Coordinates of C-alpha atoms in Angstrom, one line a residue:
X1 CA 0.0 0.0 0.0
X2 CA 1.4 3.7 -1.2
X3 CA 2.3 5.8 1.3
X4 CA 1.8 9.5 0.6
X5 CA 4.3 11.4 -1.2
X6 CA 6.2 13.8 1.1
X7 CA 6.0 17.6 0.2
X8 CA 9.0 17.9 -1.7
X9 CA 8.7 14.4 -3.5
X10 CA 5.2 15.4 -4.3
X11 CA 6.6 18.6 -6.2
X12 CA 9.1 16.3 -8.3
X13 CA 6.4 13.7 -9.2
X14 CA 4.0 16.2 -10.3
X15 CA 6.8 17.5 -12.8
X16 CA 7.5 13.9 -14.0
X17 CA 3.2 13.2 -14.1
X18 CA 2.8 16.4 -16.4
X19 CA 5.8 16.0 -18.7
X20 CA 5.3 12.0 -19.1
X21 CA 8.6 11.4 -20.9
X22 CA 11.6 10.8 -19.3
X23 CA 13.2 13.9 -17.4
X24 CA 16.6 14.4 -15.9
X25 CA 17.4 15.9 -12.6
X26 CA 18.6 19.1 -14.1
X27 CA 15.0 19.7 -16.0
X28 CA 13.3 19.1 -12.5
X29 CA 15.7 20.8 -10.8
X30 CA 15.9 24.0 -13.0
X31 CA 11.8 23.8 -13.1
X32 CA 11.7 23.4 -9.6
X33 CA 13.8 26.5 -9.0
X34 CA 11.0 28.8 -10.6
X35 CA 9.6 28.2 -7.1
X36 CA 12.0 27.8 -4.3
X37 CA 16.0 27.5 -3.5
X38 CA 17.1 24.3 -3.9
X39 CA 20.3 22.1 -4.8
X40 CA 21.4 19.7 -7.7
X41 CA 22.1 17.1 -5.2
X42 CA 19.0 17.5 -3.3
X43 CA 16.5 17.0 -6.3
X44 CA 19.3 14.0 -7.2
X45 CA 18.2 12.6 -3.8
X46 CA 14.4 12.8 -3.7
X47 CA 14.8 11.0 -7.5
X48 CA 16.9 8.3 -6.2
X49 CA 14.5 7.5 -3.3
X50 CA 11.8 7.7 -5.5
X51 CA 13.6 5.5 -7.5
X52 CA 14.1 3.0 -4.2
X53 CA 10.6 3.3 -3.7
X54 CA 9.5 2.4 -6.8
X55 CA 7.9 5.2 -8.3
X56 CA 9.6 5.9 -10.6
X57 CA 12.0 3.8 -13.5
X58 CA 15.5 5.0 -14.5
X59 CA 17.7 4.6 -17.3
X60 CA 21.4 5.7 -17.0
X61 CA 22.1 8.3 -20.4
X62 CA 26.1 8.8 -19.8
X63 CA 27.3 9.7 -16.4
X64 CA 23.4 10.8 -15.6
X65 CA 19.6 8.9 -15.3
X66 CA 16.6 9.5 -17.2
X67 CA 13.8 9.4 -14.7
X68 CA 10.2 7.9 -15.8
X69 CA 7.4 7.4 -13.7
X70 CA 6.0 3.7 -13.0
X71 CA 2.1 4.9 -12.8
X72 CA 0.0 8.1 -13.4
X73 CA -1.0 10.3 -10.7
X74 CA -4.6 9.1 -11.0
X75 CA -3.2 5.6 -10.3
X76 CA -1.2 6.7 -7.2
X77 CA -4.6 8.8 -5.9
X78 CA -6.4 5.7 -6.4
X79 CA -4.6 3.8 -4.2
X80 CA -4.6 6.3 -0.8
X81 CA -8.4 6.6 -1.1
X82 CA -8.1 3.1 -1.6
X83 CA -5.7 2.4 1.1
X84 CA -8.2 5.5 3.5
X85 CA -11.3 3.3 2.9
X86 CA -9.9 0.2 3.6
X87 CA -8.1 1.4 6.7
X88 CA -11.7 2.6 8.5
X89 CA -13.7 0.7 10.7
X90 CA -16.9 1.9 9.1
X91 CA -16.1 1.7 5.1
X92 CA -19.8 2.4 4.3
X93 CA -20.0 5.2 6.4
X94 CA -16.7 6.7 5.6
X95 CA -17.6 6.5 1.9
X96 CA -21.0 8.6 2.5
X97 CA -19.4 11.3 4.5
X98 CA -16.3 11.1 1.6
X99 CA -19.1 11.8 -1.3
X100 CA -21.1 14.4 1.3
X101 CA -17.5 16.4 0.5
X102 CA -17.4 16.4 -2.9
X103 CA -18.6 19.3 -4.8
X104 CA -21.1 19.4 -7.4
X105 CA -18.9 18.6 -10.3
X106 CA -16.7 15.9 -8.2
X107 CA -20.2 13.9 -8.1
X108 CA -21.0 14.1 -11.9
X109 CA -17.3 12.8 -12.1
X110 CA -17.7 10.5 -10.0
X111 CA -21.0 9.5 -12.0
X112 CA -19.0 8.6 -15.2
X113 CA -16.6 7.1 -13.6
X114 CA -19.2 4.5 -12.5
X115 CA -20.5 4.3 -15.8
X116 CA -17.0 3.9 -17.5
X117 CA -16.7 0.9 -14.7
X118 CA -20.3 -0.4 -15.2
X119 CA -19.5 -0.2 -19.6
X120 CA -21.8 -0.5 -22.3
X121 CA -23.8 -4.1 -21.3
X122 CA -26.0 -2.7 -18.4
X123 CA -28.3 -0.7 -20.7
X124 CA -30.3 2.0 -19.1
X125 CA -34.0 1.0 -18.0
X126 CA -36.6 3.0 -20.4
X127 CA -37.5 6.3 -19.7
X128 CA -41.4 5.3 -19.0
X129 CA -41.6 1.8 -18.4
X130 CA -45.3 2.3 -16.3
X131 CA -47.2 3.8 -19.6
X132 CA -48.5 0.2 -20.5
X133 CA -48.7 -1.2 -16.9
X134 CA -50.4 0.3 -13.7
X135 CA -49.2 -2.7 -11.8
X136 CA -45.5 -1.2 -12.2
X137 CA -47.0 2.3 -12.2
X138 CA -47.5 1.8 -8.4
X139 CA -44.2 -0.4 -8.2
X140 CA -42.5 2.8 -9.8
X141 CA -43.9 5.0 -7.0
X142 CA -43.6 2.7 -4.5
X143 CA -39.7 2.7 -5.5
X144 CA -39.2 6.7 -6.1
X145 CA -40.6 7.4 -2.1
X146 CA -38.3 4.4 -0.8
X147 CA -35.8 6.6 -2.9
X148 CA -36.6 9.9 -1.8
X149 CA -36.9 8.6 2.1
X150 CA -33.4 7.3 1.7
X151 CA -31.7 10.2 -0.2
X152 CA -32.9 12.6 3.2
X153 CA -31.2 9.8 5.4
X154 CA -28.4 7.8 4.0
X155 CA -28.2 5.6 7.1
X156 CA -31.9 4.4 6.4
X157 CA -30.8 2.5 3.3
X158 CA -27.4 1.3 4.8
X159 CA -27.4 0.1 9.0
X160 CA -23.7 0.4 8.8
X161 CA -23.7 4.3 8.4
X162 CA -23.8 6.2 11.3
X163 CA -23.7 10.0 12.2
X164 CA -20.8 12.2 13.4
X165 CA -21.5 11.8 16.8
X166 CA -21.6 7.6 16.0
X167 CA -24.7 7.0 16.6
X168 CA -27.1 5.7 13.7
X169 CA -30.2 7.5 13.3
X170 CA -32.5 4.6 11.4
X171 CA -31.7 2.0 13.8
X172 CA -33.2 4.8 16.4
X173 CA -36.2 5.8 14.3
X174 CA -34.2 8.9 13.4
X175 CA -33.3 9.7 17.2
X176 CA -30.3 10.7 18.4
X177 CA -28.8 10.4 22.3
X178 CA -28.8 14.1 22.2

């Protein structure tokens, strides 16, 4: 499992993510010092420990290395939310307070992302599958109220999510100990 990048081997993997090719240490080190003070041998360092670690490949080009990274950056954020989730003691309820911080747009992303995952053989149901049949006309309804009841309280659908102060409010009939 990854263990997140420290701040300075953050700011030479970022370089190496955005110009995917391979980079020497005086490209990063002459990019990096657009930003702070810093020395050859110290940006030398952080890419052999990357290298040690396994982040990134390296292939010698005369008396220097070429630096390449193994994965992508969305590959490496994948794995800490992975290794986050799988870490807590209450997955389902550390997932719905993780998507109750996303914004707007980080939800529609997260939206195709699922159906990039899901791919093209689960079609979508029909728009108005009721029209011809009152039987799932009250099925339908039945199903958008169980929706609706669950999208106001998350923790009615799932008895695994509880509230910030622990507790879980549909095992309690929506009651807290407050």
């Amino acid at each position: 499992m990854p263990r997140p990048l420290g701040e300075l081997e953050d700011a030479v993997m970022t370089r190496v993510w955005k110009w995917n090719r391979p980079v020497t240490v005086r490209e990063v080190l002459e990019d990096l010092q657009q930003e702070r003070s810093i020395a050859y041998t110290t940006v030398m360092t952080v890419l052999d420990n990357l290298h040690q670690k396994g982040w990134v490949r390296r292939e010698a080009e005369g008396r220097a290395y070429r630096y390449e990274a193994v994965s992508t950056r969305a590959a490496y954020s994948a794995a800490l939310m992975n290794e986050a989730w799988t870490q807590s003691d209450n997955p389902a309820a550390a997932l719905v307070a993780f998507f109750g911080m996303m914004s707007a747009e980080q939800r529609e992303a997260l939206r195709d992302a699922v159906r990039m995952v899901q791919g093209p053989e689960e079609t979508p149901a029909p728009q108005n599958p009721t029209a011809e049949n009152p039987a799932a006309e009250n099925q339908a309804a039945e199903n958008q109220a169980a929706e609706n009841s669950t999208a106001e309280n998350p923790a009615a659908e799932n008895p695994a999510v509880e509230n910030a102060a622990g507790e879980n409010p549909a095992a309690t009939g929506g009651e807290t100990g407050r």
